[in-house]
mmCIF file of C-alpha atoms in Angstrom:
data_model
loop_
_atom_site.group_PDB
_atom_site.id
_atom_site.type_symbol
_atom_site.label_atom_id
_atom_site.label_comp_id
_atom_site.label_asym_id
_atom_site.label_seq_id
_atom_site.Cartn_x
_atom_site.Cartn_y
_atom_site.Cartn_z
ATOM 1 C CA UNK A 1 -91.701 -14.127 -124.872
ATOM 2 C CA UNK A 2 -88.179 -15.578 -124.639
ATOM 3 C CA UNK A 3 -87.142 -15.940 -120.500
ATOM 4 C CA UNK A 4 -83.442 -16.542 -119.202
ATOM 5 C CA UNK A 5 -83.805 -16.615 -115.904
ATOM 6 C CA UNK A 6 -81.099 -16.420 -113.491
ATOM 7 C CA UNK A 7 -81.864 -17.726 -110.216
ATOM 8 C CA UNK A 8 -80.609 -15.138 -107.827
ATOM 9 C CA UNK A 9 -80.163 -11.517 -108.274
ATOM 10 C CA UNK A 10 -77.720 -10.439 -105.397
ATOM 11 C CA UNK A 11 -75.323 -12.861 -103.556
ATOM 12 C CA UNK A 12 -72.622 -12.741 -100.683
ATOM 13 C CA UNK A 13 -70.239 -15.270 -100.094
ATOM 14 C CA UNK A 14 -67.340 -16.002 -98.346
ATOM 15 C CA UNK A 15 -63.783 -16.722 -99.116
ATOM 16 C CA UNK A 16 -63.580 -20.174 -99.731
ATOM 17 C CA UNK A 17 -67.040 -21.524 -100.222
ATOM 18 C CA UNK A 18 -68.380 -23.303 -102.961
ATOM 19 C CA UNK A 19 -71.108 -20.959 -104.905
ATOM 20 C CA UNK A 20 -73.729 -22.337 -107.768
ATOM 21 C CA UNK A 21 -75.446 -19.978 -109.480
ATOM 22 C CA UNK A 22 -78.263 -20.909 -111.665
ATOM 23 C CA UNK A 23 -79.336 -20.554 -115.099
ATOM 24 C CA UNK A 24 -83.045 -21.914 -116.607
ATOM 25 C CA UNK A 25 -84.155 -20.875 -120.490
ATOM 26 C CA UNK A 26 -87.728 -21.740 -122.022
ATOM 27 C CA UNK A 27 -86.791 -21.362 -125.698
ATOM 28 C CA UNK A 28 -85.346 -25.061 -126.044
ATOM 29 C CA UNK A 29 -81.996 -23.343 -126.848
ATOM 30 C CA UNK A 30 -78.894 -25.679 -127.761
ATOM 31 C CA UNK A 31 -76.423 -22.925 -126.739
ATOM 32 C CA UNK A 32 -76.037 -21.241 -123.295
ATOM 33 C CA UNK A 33 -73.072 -19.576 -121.937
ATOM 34 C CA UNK A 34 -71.909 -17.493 -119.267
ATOM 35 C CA UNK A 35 -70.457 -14.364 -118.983
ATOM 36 C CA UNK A 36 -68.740 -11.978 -116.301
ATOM 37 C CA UNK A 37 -69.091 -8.128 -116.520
ATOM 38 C CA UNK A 38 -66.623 -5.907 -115.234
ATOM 39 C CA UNK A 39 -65.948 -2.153 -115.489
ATOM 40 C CA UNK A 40 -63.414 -1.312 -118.393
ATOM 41 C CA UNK A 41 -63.234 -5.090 -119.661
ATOM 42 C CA UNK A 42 -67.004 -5.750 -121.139
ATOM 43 C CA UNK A 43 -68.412 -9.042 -121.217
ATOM 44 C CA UNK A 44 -65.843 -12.237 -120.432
ATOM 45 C CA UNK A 45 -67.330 -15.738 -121.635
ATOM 46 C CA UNK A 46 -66.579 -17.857 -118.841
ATOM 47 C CA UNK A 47 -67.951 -21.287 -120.421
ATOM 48 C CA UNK A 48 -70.665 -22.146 -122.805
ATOM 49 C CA UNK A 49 -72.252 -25.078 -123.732
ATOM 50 C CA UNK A 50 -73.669 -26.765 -126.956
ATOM 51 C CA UNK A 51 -76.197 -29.102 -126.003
ATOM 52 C CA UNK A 52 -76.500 -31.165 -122.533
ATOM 53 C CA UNK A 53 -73.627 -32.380 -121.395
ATOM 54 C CA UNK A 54 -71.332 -30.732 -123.734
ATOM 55 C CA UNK A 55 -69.037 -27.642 -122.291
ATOM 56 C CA UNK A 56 -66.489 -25.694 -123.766
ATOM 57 C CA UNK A 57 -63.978 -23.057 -121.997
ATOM 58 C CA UNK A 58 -64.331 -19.527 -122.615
ATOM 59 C CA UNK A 59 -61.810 -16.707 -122.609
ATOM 60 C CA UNK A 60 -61.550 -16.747 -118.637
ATOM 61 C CA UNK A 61 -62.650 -20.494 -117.199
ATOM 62 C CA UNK A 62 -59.981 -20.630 -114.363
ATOM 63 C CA UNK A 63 -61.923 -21.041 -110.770
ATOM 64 C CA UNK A 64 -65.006 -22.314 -112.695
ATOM 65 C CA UNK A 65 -66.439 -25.214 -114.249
ATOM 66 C CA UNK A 66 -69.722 -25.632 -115.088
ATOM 67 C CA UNK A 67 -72.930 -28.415 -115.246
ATOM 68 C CA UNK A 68 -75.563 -28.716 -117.864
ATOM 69 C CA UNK A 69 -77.557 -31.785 -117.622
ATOM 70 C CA UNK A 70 -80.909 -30.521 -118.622
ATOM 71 C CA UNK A 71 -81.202 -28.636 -122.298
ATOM 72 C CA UNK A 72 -83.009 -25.913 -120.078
ATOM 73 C CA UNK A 73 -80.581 -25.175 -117.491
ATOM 74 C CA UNK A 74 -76.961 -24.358 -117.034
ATOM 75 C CA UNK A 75 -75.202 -23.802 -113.894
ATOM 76 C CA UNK A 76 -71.993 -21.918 -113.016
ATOM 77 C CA UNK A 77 -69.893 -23.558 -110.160
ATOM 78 C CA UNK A 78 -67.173 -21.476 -108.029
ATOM 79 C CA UNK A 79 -65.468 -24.037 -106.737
ATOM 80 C CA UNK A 80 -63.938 -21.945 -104.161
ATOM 81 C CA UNK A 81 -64.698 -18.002 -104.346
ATOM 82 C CA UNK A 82 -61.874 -15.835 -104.158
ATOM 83 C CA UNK A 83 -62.332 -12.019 -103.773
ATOM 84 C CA UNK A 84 -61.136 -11.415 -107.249
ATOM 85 C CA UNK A 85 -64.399 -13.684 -108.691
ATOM 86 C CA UNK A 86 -66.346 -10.105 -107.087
ATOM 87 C CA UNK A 87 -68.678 -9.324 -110.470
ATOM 88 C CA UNK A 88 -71.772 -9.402 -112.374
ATOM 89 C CA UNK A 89 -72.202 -12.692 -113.805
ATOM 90 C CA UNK A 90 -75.053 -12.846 -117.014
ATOM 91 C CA UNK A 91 -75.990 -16.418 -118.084
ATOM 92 C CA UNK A 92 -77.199 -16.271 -121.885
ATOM 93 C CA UNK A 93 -78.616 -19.172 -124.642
ATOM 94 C CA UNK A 94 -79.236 -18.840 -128.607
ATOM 95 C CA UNK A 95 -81.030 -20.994 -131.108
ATOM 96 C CA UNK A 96 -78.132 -22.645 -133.293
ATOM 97 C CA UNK A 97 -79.558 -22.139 -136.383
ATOM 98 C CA UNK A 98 -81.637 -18.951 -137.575
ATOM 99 C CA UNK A 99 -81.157 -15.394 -139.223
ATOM 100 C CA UNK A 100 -80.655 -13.844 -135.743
ATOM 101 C CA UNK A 101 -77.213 -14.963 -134.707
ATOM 102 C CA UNK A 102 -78.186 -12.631 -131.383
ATOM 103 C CA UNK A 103 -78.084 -13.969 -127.633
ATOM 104 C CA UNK A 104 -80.960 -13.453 -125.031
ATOM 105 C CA UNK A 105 -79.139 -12.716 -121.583
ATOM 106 C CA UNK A 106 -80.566 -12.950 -118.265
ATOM 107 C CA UNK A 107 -81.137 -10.305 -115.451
ATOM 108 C CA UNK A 108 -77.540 -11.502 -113.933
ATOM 109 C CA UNK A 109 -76.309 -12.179 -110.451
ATOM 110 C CA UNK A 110 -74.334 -9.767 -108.288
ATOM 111 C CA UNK A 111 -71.949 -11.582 -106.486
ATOM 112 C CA UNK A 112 -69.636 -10.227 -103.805
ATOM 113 C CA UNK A 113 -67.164 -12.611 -102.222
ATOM 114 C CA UNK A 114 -66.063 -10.736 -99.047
ATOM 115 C CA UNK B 1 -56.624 -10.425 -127.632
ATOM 116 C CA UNK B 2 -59.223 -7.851 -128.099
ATOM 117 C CA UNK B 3 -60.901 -8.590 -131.181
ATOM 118 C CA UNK B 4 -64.134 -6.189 -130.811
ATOM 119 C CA UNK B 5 -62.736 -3.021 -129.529
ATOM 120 C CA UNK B 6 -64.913 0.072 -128.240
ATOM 121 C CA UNK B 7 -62.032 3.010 -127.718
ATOM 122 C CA UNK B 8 -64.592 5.346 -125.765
ATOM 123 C CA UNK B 9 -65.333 4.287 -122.158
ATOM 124 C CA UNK B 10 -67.907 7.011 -122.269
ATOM 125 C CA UNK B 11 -69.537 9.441 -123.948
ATOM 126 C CA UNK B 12 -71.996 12.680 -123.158
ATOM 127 C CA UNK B 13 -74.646 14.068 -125.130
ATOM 128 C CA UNK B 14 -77.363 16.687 -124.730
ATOM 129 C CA UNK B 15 -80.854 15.817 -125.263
ATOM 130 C CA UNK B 16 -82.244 15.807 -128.626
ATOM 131 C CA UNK B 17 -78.569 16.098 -130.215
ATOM 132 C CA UNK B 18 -76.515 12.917 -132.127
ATOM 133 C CA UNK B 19 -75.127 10.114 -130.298
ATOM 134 C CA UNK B 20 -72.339 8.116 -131.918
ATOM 135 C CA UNK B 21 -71.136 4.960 -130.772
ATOM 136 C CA UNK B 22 -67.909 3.481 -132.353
ATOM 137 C CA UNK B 23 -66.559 0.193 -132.827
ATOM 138 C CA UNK B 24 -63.518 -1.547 -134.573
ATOM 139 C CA UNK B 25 -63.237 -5.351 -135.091
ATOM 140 C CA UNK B 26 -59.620 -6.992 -136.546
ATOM 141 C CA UNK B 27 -61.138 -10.354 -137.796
ATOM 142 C CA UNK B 28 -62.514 -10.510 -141.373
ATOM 143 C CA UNK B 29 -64.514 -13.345 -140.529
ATOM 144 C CA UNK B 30 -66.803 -11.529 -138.586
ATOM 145 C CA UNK B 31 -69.895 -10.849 -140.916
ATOM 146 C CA UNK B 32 -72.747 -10.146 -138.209
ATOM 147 C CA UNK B 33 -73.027 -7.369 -135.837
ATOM 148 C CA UNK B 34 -74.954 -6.624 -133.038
ATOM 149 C CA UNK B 35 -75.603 -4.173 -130.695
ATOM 150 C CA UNK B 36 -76.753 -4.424 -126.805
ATOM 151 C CA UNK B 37 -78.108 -1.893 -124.396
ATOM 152 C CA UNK B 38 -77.232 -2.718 -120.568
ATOM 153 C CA UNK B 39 -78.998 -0.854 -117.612
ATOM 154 C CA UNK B 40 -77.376 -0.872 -114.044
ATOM 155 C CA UNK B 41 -78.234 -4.084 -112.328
ATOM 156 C CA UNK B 42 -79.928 -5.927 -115.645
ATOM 157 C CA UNK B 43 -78.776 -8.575 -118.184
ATOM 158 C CA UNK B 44 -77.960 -6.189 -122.020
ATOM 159 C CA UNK B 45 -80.649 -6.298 -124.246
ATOM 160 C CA UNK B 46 -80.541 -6.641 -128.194
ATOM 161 C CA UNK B 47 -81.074 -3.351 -129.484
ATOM 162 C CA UNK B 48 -80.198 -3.461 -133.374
ATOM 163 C CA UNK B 49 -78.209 -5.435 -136.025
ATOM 164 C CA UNK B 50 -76.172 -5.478 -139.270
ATOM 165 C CA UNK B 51 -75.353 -8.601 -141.715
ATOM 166 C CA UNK B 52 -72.108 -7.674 -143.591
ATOM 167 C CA UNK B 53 -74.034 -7.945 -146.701
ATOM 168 C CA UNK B 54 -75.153 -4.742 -145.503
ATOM 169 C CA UNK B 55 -74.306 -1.331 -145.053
ATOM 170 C CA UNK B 56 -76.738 0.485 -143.095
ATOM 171 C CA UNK B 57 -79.391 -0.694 -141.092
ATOM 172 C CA UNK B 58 -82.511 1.570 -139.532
ATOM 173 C CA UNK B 59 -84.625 0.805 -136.835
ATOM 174 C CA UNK B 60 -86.466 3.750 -135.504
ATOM 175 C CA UNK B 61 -84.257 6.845 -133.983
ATOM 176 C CA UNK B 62 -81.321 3.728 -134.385
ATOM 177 C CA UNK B 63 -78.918 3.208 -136.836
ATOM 178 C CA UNK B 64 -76.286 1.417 -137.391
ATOM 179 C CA UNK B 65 -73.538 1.483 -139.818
ATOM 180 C CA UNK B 66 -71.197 -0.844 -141.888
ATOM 181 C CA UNK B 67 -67.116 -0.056 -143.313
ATOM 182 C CA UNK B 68 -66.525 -3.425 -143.928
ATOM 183 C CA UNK B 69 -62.837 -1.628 -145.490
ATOM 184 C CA UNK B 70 -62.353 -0.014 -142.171
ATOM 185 C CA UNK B 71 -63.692 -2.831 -139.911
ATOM 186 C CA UNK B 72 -65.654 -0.121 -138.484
ATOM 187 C CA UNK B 73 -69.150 0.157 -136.693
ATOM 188 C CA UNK B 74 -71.178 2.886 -135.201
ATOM 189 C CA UNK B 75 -74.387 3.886 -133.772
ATOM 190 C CA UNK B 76 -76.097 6.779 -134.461
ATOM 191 C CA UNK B 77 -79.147 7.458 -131.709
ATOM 192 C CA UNK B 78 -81.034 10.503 -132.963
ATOM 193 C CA UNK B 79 -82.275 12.458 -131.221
ATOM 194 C CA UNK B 80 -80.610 11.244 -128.065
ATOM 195 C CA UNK B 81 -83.485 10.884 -124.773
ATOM 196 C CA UNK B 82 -82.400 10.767 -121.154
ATOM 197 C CA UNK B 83 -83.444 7.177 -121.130
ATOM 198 C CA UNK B 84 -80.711 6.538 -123.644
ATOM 199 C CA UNK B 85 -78.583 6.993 -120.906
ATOM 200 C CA UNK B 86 -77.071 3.467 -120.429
ATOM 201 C CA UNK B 87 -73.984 1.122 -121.448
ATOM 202 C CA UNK B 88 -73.641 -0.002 -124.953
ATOM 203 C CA UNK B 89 -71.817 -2.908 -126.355
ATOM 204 C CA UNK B 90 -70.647 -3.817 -129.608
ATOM 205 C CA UNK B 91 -70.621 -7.568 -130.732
ATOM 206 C CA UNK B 92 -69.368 -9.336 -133.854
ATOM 207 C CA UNK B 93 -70.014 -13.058 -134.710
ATOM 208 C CA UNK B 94 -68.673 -15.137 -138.105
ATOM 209 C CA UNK B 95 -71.798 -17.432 -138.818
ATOM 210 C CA UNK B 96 -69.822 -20.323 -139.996
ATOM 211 C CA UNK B 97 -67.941 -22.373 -136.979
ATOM 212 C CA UNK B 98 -68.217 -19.687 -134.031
ATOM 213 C CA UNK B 99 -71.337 -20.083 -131.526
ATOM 214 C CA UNK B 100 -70.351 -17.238 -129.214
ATOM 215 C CA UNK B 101 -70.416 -13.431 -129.901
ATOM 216 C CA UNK B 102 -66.888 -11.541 -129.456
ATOM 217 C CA UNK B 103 -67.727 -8.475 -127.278
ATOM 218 C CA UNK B 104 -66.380 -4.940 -127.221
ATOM 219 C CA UNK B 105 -65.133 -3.521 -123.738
ATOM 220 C CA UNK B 106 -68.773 -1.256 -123.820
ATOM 221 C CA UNK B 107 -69.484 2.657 -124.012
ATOM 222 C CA UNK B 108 -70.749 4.382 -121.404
ATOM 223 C CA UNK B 109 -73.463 6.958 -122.637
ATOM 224 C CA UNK B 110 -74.932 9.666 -120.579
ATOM 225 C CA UNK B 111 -77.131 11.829 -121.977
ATOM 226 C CA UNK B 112 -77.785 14.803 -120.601
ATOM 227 C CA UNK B 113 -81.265 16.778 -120.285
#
């Protein structure tokens, strides 16, 4: 069965700090992205990426950036949290080509930045 | 710009009634739809889909429903359970060009035993 797996469910950070959160697919997906959920907006793509190396900005990239050097895994990168980055963050990948034009979305990360 | 729009923040139904979910898109280019299920605390989950070629699609007590004149979606759960009870987003993707889905704002739905 098709696993995105984000690497921590719940996190608390501080003002200021530097925060990675991880993302790791075993479908040898080209395209992986990442979203933030909050209430009354819906989903927000951050960034998403084509294939290694490649990254493209989303709707809402300011305060990120983001790493993929492996196919499998793409990473999110706060470069310094601000209480306003406070959400549910959902990491997501998709075959390119294929009938099912749908995404498979991880369990997402909780992060509070107090 | 919202181009997926979802004008009810929430919705409640009884048990065993109808369930309607609505959505509007604006851009014509959009000929695949989707819809996701999202539980507190978990990642949304595909739940069904449309191609605009389409007008109806069934999957169970799910359907989903094409106005390609209107730019109009909607969901039909029947009957509604109380594990229904979750958020519900819209998506819309044009298969030529885009690689990322254009999301709707989400529906709550509670229903109600």
């Amino acid at each position: 069965d098709v696993k995105v797996t984000q690497s921590s469910r719940y996190l608390v950070k501080r003002t200021g700090e530097k925060v990675f959160l991880e993302c790791v697919q075993d479908m040898d997906h080209e395209n992986m992205f990442w979203y933030r959920q909050d209430p009354g907006l819906g989903l927000r793509l951050i960034y998403f990426s084509y294939d290694v190396k490649m990254k493209e900005k989303g709707d809402i990239p300011e305060g990120y950036s983001v790493s993929r050097e492996k196919k499998e895994r793409f990473s999110l990168i706060l470069e310094s949290a601000s209480t306003n980055q406070t959400s549910m963050y959902l990491c997501a990948s998709k075959i390119v080509s294929g009938a099912n034009y749908g995404y498979t979305f991880g369990s997402g990360t909780r992060l509070t930045v107090v | 710009d919202q181009q997926v729009k979802q004008n009810s923040p929430s919705l409640s139904v009884q048990e065993g009634r109808i369930s309607i979910l609505n959505c509007d898109y604006t851009n014509s280019m959009f000929d695949y739809f989707l819809w996701y299920k999202k539980y507190p605390a978990e990642g949304p989950t595909f739940l069904i889909s449309i191609s605009s070629i389409k007008d109806k699609n069934e999957d169970g007590r799910f359907t989903v429903f094409l106005n390609k004149s209107a730019k109009h979606l909607s969901l039909h759960i029947v009957p509604s359970q109380p594990g229904d009870s979750a958020v519900y987003f819209c998506a819309a993707s044009a298969r030529t060009g885009a690689n990322n889905l254009f999301f709707g704002t989400g529906t709550r739905l509670t229903v109600i035993p």
